[in-house]
């Protein structure tokens, strides 16, 4: 695509890993992305607190470059409490109490691979191992869950999934809950592995379908079968 000087300026303002930026250029220059920017600007001008901090909105992409993605765990929205969200789905910053969903994820990891639950909920090490921790919506207003839905982020993350689906092979998409599974309908299961289970939130997990899903071992088995280094799921202190 032919880019103007204004386009280049707009792209240079996006703090996004180059592989992702190059593959998402069309969306980043689209009217839909402009709408997201305008919405966030209005929210900030109205003195609303937005999570995660602006420097961490694209943290998942900057920690897991496009070329290094082995697996994707799709979440819905960032956490809306103070010091929780830092741009990785299901992850919270160190020193913050584990949310119930993450506690259940650690329980399943222990049951599946015998890995003892971590003493913190920061999943950055997973992201560095090639797990794209992708929320469908990348921002939220403090104390207002789902407040930034239907403002354009869903279209952006659909574009992300399309890039992975079309440009890469042998990625494991971990879809927990109906929301993530709807999001994953566009994935080519002839090229990638799609793992579906109930959401790890207590209400859903306790109804059955999450515990025993063995997403972690199934992911590593698939990666090994395709000559890809398995993921080290053990979190260091």
PDB file of C-alpha atoms in Angstrom:
ATOM      1  CA  UNK A   1       0.000   0.000   0.000  1.00  0.00           C
ATOM      2  CA  UNK A   2       1.144   3.539  -0.797  1.00  0.00           C
ATOM      3  CA  UNK A   3       1.744   5.442   2.447  1.00  0.00           C
ATOM      4  CA  UNK A   4       1.630   9.170   2.945  1.00  0.00           C
ATOM      5  CA  UNK A   5       3.817  11.132   5.330  1.00  0.00           C
ATOM      6  CA  UNK A   6       0.807  11.392   7.636  1.00  0.00           C
ATOM      7  CA  UNK A   7       0.476   7.584   7.578  1.00  0.00           C
ATOM      8  CA  UNK A   8       4.132   7.181   8.490  1.00  0.00           C
ATOM      9  CA  UNK A   9       3.760   9.612  11.383  1.00  0.00           C
ATOM     10  CA  UNK A  10       0.725   7.734  12.648  1.00  0.00           C
ATOM     11  CA  UNK A  11       2.542   4.385  12.448  1.00  0.00           C
ATOM     12  CA  UNK A  12       5.609   5.731  14.213  1.00  0.00           C
ATOM     13  CA  UNK A  13       3.405   6.716  17.148  1.00  0.00           C
ATOM     14  CA  UNK A  14       2.292   3.113  17.687  1.00  0.00           C
ATOM     15  CA  UNK A  15       4.485   1.331  20.244  1.00  0.00           C
ATOM     16  CA  UNK A  16       4.269  -2.080  18.617  1.00  0.00           C
ATOM     17  CA  UNK A  17       6.886  -4.733  17.804  1.00  0.00           C
ATOM     18  CA  UNK A  18       7.954  -4.358  14.172  1.00  0.00           C
ATOM     19  CA  UNK A  19       6.715  -7.751  12.982  1.00  0.00           C
ATOM     20  CA  UNK A  20       3.254  -7.057  14.342  1.00  0.00           C
ATOM     21  CA  UNK A  21       3.304  -3.460  13.136  1.00  0.00           C
ATOM     22  CA  UNK A  22       4.213  -4.485   9.586  1.00  0.00           C
ATOM     23  CA  UNK A  23       1.509  -7.156   9.457  1.00  0.00           C
ATOM     24  CA  UNK A  24      -1.166  -4.931  11.015  1.00  0.00           C
ATOM     25  CA  UNK A  25      -0.347  -1.762   9.062  1.00  0.00           C
ATOM     26  CA  UNK A  26      -3.639  -1.771   7.160  1.00  0.00           C
ATOM     27  CA  UNK A  27      -5.664  -1.874  10.383  1.00  0.00           C
ATOM     28  CA  UNK A  28      -3.418   0.597  12.194  1.00  0.00           C
ATOM     29  CA  UNK A  29      -4.100   3.144   9.454  1.00  0.00           C
ATOM     30  CA  UNK A  30      -7.828   2.380   9.220  1.00  0.00           C
ATOM     31  CA  UNK A  31     -10.774   4.490  10.335  1.00  0.00           C
ATOM     32  CA  UNK A  32     -11.570   1.823  12.940  1.00  0.00           C
ATOM     33  CA  UNK A  33      -8.201   2.391  14.607  1.00  0.00           C
ATOM     34  CA  UNK A  34      -8.804   6.139  14.458  1.00  0.00           C
ATOM     35  CA  UNK A  35     -12.083   5.535  16.303  1.00  0.00           C
ATOM     36  CA  UNK A  36     -10.251   3.621  19.029  1.00  0.00           C
ATOM     37  CA  UNK A  37      -7.749   6.463  19.419  1.00  0.00           C
ATOM     38  CA  UNK A  38     -10.514   9.067  19.561  1.00  0.00           C
ATOM     39  CA  UNK A  39     -12.462   7.078  22.125  1.00  0.00           C
ATOM     40  CA  UNK A  40      -9.442   6.668  24.406  1.00  0.00           C
ATOM     41  CA  UNK A  41      -8.553  10.354  24.050  1.00  0.00           C
ATOM     42  CA  UNK A  42     -12.086  11.337  25.088  1.00  0.00           C
ATOM     43  CA  UNK A  43     -11.999   8.982  28.081  1.00  0.00           C
ATOM     44  CA  UNK A  44      -8.692  10.439  29.268  1.00  0.00           C
ATOM     45  CA  UNK A  45      -9.889  14.012  28.752  1.00  0.00           C
ATOM     46  CA  UNK A  46     -12.906  13.134  30.912  1.00  0.00           C
ATOM     47  CA  UNK A  47     -10.423  12.254  33.709  1.00  0.00           C
ATOM     48  CA  UNK A  48     -11.307   8.561  33.634  1.00  0.00           C
ATOM     49  CA  UNK A  49      -8.664   6.100  34.814  1.00  0.00           C
ATOM     50  CA  UNK A  50      -7.836   3.586  32.098  1.00  0.00           C
ATOM     51  CA  UNK A  51      -6.167   0.192  32.584  1.00  0.00           C
ATOM     52  CA  UNK A  52      -3.582  -0.920  31.676  1.00  0.00           C
ATOM     53  CA  UNK A  53      -1.285   2.121  31.544  1.00  0.00           C
ATOM     54  CA  UNK A  54      -0.860   3.386  27.986  1.00  0.00           C
ATOM     55  CA  UNK A  55       2.699   2.064  27.810  1.00  0.00           C
ATOM     56  CA  UNK A  56       1.406  -1.479  28.412  1.00  0.00           C
ATOM     57  CA  UNK A  57      -1.637  -1.580  26.115  1.00  0.00           C
ATOM     58  CA  UNK A  58       0.373  -3.531  23.509  1.00  0.00           C
ATOM     59  CA  UNK A  59       2.471  -5.428  26.056  1.00  0.00           C
ATOM     60  CA  UNK A  60       1.368  -8.847  24.751  1.00  0.00           C
ATOM     61  CA  UNK A  61       2.679  -8.052  21.271  1.00  0.00           C
ATOM     62  CA  UNK A  62       5.907  -6.446  22.448  1.00  0.00           C
ATOM     63  CA  UNK A  63       6.697  -9.374  24.750  1.00  0.00           C
ATOM     64  CA  UNK A  64       5.727 -12.044  22.187  1.00  0.00           C
ATOM     65  CA  UNK A  65       6.886 -11.005  18.695  1.00  0.00           C
ATOM     66  CA  UNK A  66       4.842 -12.317  15.785  1.00  0.00           C
ATOM     67  CA  UNK A  67       7.623 -14.628  14.633  1.00  0.00           C
ATOM     68  CA  UNK A  68       7.861 -16.276  18.067  1.00  0.00           C
ATOM     69  CA  UNK A  69       4.199 -17.079  18.766  1.00  0.00           C
ATOM     70  CA  UNK A  70       3.686 -20.761  19.620  1.00  0.00           C
ATOM     71  CA  UNK A  71       0.355 -20.569  21.425  1.00  0.00           C
ATOM     72  CA  UNK A  72      -2.414 -18.052  22.040  1.00  0.00           C
ATOM     73  CA  UNK A  73      -4.599 -17.807  25.152  1.00  0.00           C
ATOM     74  CA  UNK A  74      -7.579 -15.567  24.443  1.00  0.00           C
ATOM     75  CA  UNK A  75      -9.129 -13.552  27.258  1.00  0.00           C
ATOM     76  CA  UNK A  76     -11.910 -10.987  27.214  1.00  0.00           C
ATOM     77  CA  UNK A  77     -11.055  -7.680  28.958  1.00  0.00           C
ATOM     78  CA  UNK A  78      -8.199  -6.423  31.128  1.00  0.00           C
ATOM     79  CA  UNK A  79      -8.697  -6.583  34.882  1.00  0.00           C
ATOM     80  CA  UNK A  80     -10.298  -3.374  36.123  1.00  0.00           C
ATOM     81  CA  UNK A  81      -8.735  -3.098  39.596  1.00  0.00           C
ATOM     82  CA  UNK A  82      -5.667  -1.052  40.568  1.00  0.00           C
ATOM     83  CA  UNK A  83      -2.233  -2.494  39.703  1.00  0.00           C
ATOM     84  CA  UNK A  84      -3.725  -5.626  38.117  1.00  0.00           C
ATOM     85  CA  UNK A  85      -3.757  -5.262  34.331  1.00  0.00           C
ATOM     86  CA  UNK A  86      -0.472  -5.025  32.464  1.00  0.00           C
ATOM     87  CA  UNK A  87      -1.467  -6.001  28.941  1.00  0.00           C
ATOM     88  CA  UNK A  88      -1.387  -9.808  29.216  1.00  0.00           C
ATOM     89  CA  UNK A  89      -4.603 -11.835  29.411  1.00  0.00           C
ATOM     90  CA  UNK A  90      -5.266 -13.529  32.780  1.00  0.00           C
ATOM     91  CA  UNK A  91      -2.009 -12.077  34.178  1.00  0.00           C
ATOM     92  CA  UNK A  92      -1.586  -9.674  37.102  1.00  0.00           C
ATOM     93  CA  UNK A  93       1.463  -7.823  38.299  1.00  0.00           C
ATOM     94  CA  UNK A  94       3.578  -9.256  41.089  1.00  0.00           C
ATOM     95  CA  UNK A  95       2.358  -8.393  44.570  1.00  0.00           C
ATOM     96  CA  UNK A  96      -1.301  -8.471  43.495  1.00  0.00           C
ATOM     97  CA  UNK A  97      -3.624 -11.193  44.826  1.00  0.00           C
ATOM     98  CA  UNK A  98      -4.373 -13.960  42.335  1.00  0.00           C
ATOM     99  CA  UNK A  99      -7.752 -13.517  40.623  1.00  0.00           C
ATOM    100  CA  UNK A 100      -9.993 -16.607  40.901  1.00  0.00           C
ATOM    101  CA  UNK A 101      -9.637 -17.525  37.207  1.00  0.00           C
ATOM    102  CA  UNK A 102      -5.857 -17.491  37.411  1.00  0.00           C
ATOM    103  CA  UNK A 103      -5.948 -19.548  40.578  1.00  0.00           C
ATOM    104  CA  UNK A 104      -7.961 -22.177  38.694  1.00  0.00           C
ATOM    105  CA  UNK A 105      -5.533 -22.031  35.756  1.00  0.00           C
ATOM    106  CA  UNK A 106      -2.659 -22.776  38.135  1.00  0.00           C
ATOM    107  CA  UNK A 107      -4.697 -25.616  39.675  1.00  0.00           C
ATOM    108  CA  UNK A 108      -5.184 -27.182  36.228  1.00  0.00           C
ATOM    109  CA  UNK A 109      -1.502 -26.693  35.382  1.00  0.00           C
ATOM    110  CA  UNK A 110      -0.596 -28.567  38.569  1.00  0.00           C
ATOM    111  CA  UNK A 111      -3.054 -31.361  37.788  1.00  0.00           C
ATOM    112  CA  UNK A 112      -1.928 -31.599  34.161  1.00  0.00           C
ATOM    113  CA  UNK A 113       1.853 -31.291  34.406  1.00  0.00           C
ATOM    114  CA  UNK A 114       2.575 -31.515  38.140  1.00  0.00           C
ATOM    115  CA  UNK A 115       3.795 -27.915  38.243  1.00  0.00           C
ATOM    116  CA  UNK A 116       3.202 -26.351  41.642  1.00  0.00           C
ATOM    117  CA  UNK A 117       1.157 -23.117  41.603  1.00  0.00           C
ATOM    118  CA  UNK A 118       3.311 -20.002  41.400  1.00  0.00           C
ATOM    119  CA  UNK A 119       3.393 -17.565  44.303  1.00  0.00           C
ATOM    120  CA  UNK A 120       2.561 -14.684  41.943  1.00  0.00           C
ATOM    121  CA  UNK A 121       0.308 -14.146  38.957  1.00  0.00           C
ATOM    122  CA  UNK A 122       2.660 -12.430  36.526  1.00  0.00           C
ATOM    123  CA  UNK A 123       2.645 -14.508  33.323  1.00  0.00           C
ATOM    124  CA  UNK A 124       5.353 -12.542  31.522  1.00  0.00           C
ATOM    125  CA  UNK A 125       7.536 -15.656  31.417  1.00  0.00           C
ATOM    126  CA  UNK A 126       4.822 -17.478  29.472  1.00  0.00           C
ATOM    127  CA  UNK A 127       4.707 -14.573  27.036  1.00  0.00           C
ATOM    128  CA  UNK A 128       8.489 -14.742  26.653  1.00  0.00           C
ATOM    129  CA  UNK A 129       8.136 -18.476  25.938  1.00  0.00           C
ATOM    130  CA  UNK A 130       5.914 -17.718  22.939  1.00  0.00           C
ATOM    131  CA  UNK A 131       2.441 -17.645  24.500  1.00  0.00           C
ATOM    132  CA  UNK A 132       0.503 -14.663  23.154  1.00  0.00           C
ATOM    133  CA  UNK A 133      -1.718 -13.639  26.075  1.00  0.00           C
ATOM    134  CA  UNK A 134      -4.347 -11.858  24.026  1.00  0.00           C
ATOM    135  CA  UNK A 135      -7.336 -10.028  25.438  1.00  0.00           C
ATOM    136  CA  UNK A 136     -10.075  -9.365  22.893  1.00  0.00           C
ATOM    137  CA  UNK A 137     -10.408  -5.820  24.274  1.00  0.00           C
ATOM    138  CA  UNK A 138      -7.156  -4.118  25.253  1.00  0.00           C
ATOM    139  CA  UNK A 139      -8.358  -1.393  27.634  1.00  0.00           C
ATOM    140  CA  UNK A 140     -10.963  -0.867  30.360  1.00  0.00           C
ATOM    141  CA  UNK A 141     -12.133   1.921  32.665  1.00  0.00           C
ATOM    142  CA  UNK A 142     -11.166   1.477  36.312  1.00  0.00           C
ATOM    143  CA  UNK A 143     -13.887  -0.335  38.223  1.00  0.00           C
ATOM    144  CA  UNK A 144     -16.080  -0.742  35.119  1.00  0.00           C
ATOM    145  CA  UNK A 145     -15.763  -4.239  33.610  1.00  0.00           C
ATOM    146  CA  UNK A 146     -16.507  -4.540  29.864  1.00  0.00           C
ATOM    147  CA  UNK A 147     -16.651  -0.711  29.616  1.00  0.00           C
ATOM    148  CA  UNK A 148     -14.487  -0.568  26.470  1.00  0.00           C
ATOM    149  CA  UNK A 149     -16.222  -3.302  24.533  1.00  0.00           C
ATOM    150  CA  UNK A 150     -17.613  -2.461  21.075  1.00  0.00           C
ATOM    151  CA  UNK A 151     -15.280   0.510  20.633  1.00  0.00           C
ATOM    152  CA  UNK A 152     -13.157  -1.173  17.961  1.00  0.00           C
ATOM    153  CA  UNK A 153     -10.716  -3.310  19.905  1.00  0.00           C
ATOM    154  CA  UNK A 154     -12.544  -6.503  18.914  1.00  0.00           C
ATOM    155  CA  UNK A 155     -11.882  -5.667  15.264  1.00  0.00           C
ATOM    156  CA  UNK A 156      -8.214  -5.072  16.008  1.00  0.00           C
ATOM    157  CA  UNK A 157      -7.803  -8.423  17.751  1.00  0.00           C
ATOM    158  CA  UNK A 158      -9.746 -10.170  14.972  1.00  0.00           C
ATOM    159  CA  UNK A 159      -7.090  -8.750  12.634  1.00  0.00           C
ATOM    160  CA  UNK A 160      -4.406 -10.153  14.963  1.00  0.00           C
ATOM    161  CA  UNK A 161      -5.955 -13.619  14.790  1.00  0.00           C
ATOM    162  CA  UNK A 162      -6.200 -13.346  11.002  1.00  0.00           C
ATOM    163  CA  UNK A 163      -2.492 -12.504  10.782  1.00  0.00           C
ATOM    164  CA  UNK A 164      -1.563 -15.534  12.874  1.00  0.00           C
ATOM    165  CA  UNK A 165      -3.996 -17.757  10.994  1.00  0.00           C
ATOM    166  CA  UNK A 166      -2.719 -16.751   7.565  1.00  0.00           C
ATOM    167  CA  UNK A 167       0.986 -16.095   8.104  1.00  0.00           C
ATOM    168  CA  UNK A 168       1.927 -18.829  10.551  1.00  0.00           C
ATOM    169  CA  UNK A 169       1.448 -22.596  10.966  1.00  0.00           C
ATOM    170  CA  UNK A 170       1.191 -24.982  13.911  1.00  0.00           C
ATOM    171  CA  UNK A 171       0.045 -22.482  16.512  1.00  0.00           C
ATOM    172  CA  UNK A 172      -2.071 -23.720  19.429  1.00  0.00           C
ATOM    173  CA  UNK A 173      -5.131 -21.567  20.124  1.00  0.00           C
ATOM    174  CA  UNK A 174      -6.432 -22.093  23.666  1.00  0.00           C
ATOM    175  CA  UNK A 175     -10.059 -20.998  23.813  1.00  0.00           C
ATOM    176  CA  UNK A 176     -11.542 -21.042  27.298  1.00  0.00           C
ATOM    177  CA  UNK A 177     -15.236 -20.155  27.422  1.00  0.00           C
ATOM    178  CA  UNK A 178     -17.892 -19.287  24.845  1.00  0.00           C
ATOM    179  CA  UNK A 179     -16.552 -15.774  24.233  1.00  0.00           C
ATOM    180  CA  UNK A 180     -13.077 -16.988  23.250  1.00  0.00           C
ATOM    181  CA  UNK A 181     -14.552 -19.811  21.201  1.00  0.00           C
ATOM    182  CA  UNK A 182     -16.644 -17.389  19.162  1.00  0.00           C
ATOM    183  CA  UNK A 183     -13.523 -15.301  18.671  1.00  0.00           C
ATOM    184  CA  UNK A 184     -11.694 -18.364  17.368  1.00  0.00           C
ATOM    185  CA  UNK A 185     -14.225 -19.400  14.747  1.00  0.00           C
ATOM    186  CA  UNK A 186     -12.031 -17.851  12.039  1.00  0.00           C
ATOM    187  CA  UNK A 187      -9.052 -20.161  12.751  1.00  0.00           C
ATOM    188  CA  UNK A 188      -8.054 -22.746  10.130  1.00  0.00           C
ATOM    189  CA  UNK A 189      -7.913 -26.017  12.049  1.00  0.00           C
ATOM    190  CA  UNK A 190      -6.032 -27.679   9.199  1.00  0.00           C
ATOM    191  CA  UNK A 191      -3.052 -25.408   9.931  1.00  0.00           C
ATOM    192  CA  UNK A 192      -3.388 -24.952  13.686  1.00  0.00           C
ATOM    193  CA  UNK A 193      -4.558 -26.768  16.814  1.00  0.00           C
ATOM    194  CA  UNK A 194      -7.652 -25.349  18.531  1.00  0.00           C
ATOM    195  CA  UNK A 195      -8.256 -26.418  22.145  1.00  0.00           C
ATOM    196  CA  UNK A 196     -11.655 -25.616  23.648  1.00  0.00           C
ATOM    197  CA  UNK A 197     -12.775 -25.848  27.276  1.00  0.00           C
ATOM    198  CA  UNK A 198     -14.982 -24.051  29.765  1.00  0.00           C
ATOM    199  CA  UNK A 199     -13.797 -20.716  31.147  1.00  0.00           C
ATOM    200  CA  UNK A 200     -11.583 -20.962  34.264  1.00  0.00           C
ATOM    201  CA  UNK A 201     -13.744 -18.534  36.266  1.00  0.00           C
ATOM    202  CA  UNK A 202     -15.174 -20.302  39.360  1.00  0.00           C
ATOM    203  CA  UNK A 203     -18.770 -20.166  38.134  1.00  0.00           C
ATOM    204  CA  UNK A 204     -17.945 -21.810  34.805  1.00  0.00           C
ATOM    205  CA  UNK A 205     -15.112 -24.087  35.947  1.00  0.00           C
ATOM    206  CA  UNK A 206     -17.120 -25.573  38.800  1.00  0.00           C
ATOM    207  CA  UNK A 207     -19.878 -26.544  36.374  1.00  0.00           C
ATOM    208  CA  UNK A 208     -17.360 -28.776  34.630  1.00  0.00           C
ATOM    209  CA  UNK A 209     -15.386 -28.652  31.427  1.00  0.00           C
ATOM    210  CA  UNK A 210     -12.322 -26.711  32.534  1.00  0.00           C
ATOM    211  CA  UNK A 211     -10.644 -28.908  35.122  1.00  0.00           C
ATOM    212  CA  UNK A 212      -9.118 -31.851  33.322  1.00  0.00           C
ATOM    213  CA  UNK A 213      -8.904 -30.063  29.944  1.00  0.00           C
ATOM    214  CA  UNK A 214      -5.118 -30.670  29.911  1.00  0.00           C
ATOM    215  CA  UNK A 215      -4.498 -27.663  27.689  1.00  0.00           C
ATOM    216  CA  UNK A 216      -0.859 -27.382  28.772  1.00  0.00           C
ATOM    217  CA  UNK A 217       0.225 -30.943  27.988  1.00  0.00           C
ATOM    218  CA  UNK A 218      -1.824 -31.015  24.764  1.00  0.00           C
ATOM    219  CA  UNK A 219      -0.119 -27.805  23.660  1.00  0.00           C
ATOM    220  CA  UNK A 220       3.356 -29.147  24.276  1.00  0.00           C
ATOM    221  CA  UNK A 221       2.607 -32.501  22.674  1.00  0.00           C
ATOM    222  CA  UNK A 222       1.394 -30.769  19.508  1.00  0.00           C
ATOM    223  CA  UNK A 223       4.396 -28.462  19.381  1.00  0.00           C
ATOM    224  CA  UNK A 224       6.809 -31.377  19.782  1.00  0.00           C
ATOM    225  CA  UNK A 225       4.993 -33.353  17.081  1.00  0.00           C
ATOM    226  CA  UNK A 226       5.639 -30.439  14.730  1.00  0.00           C
ATOM    227  CA  UNK A 227       9.302 -29.994  15.631  1.00  0.00           C
ATOM    228  CA  UNK A 228       8.720 -26.914  17.814  1.00  0.00           C
ATOM    229  CA  UNK A 229      10.346 -26.413  21.220  1.00  0.00           C
ATOM    230  CA  UNK A 230       7.695 -26.997  23.925  1.00  0.00           C
ATOM    231  CA  UNK A 231       6.698 -24.237  26.314  1.00  0.00           C
ATOM    232  CA  UNK A 232       8.208 -24.065  29.788  1.00  0.00           C
ATOM    233  CA  UNK A 233       5.092 -23.436  31.866  1.00  0.00           C
ATOM    234  CA  UNK A 234       6.919 -23.282  35.217  1.00  0.00           C
ATOM    235  CA  UNK A 235       6.990 -19.697  36.503  1.00  0.00           C
ATOM    236  CA  UNK A 236      10.054 -18.634  38.409  1.00  0.00           C
ATOM    237  CA  UNK A 237       9.711 -16.588  41.579  1.00  0.00           C
TER     238      UNK A 237
END
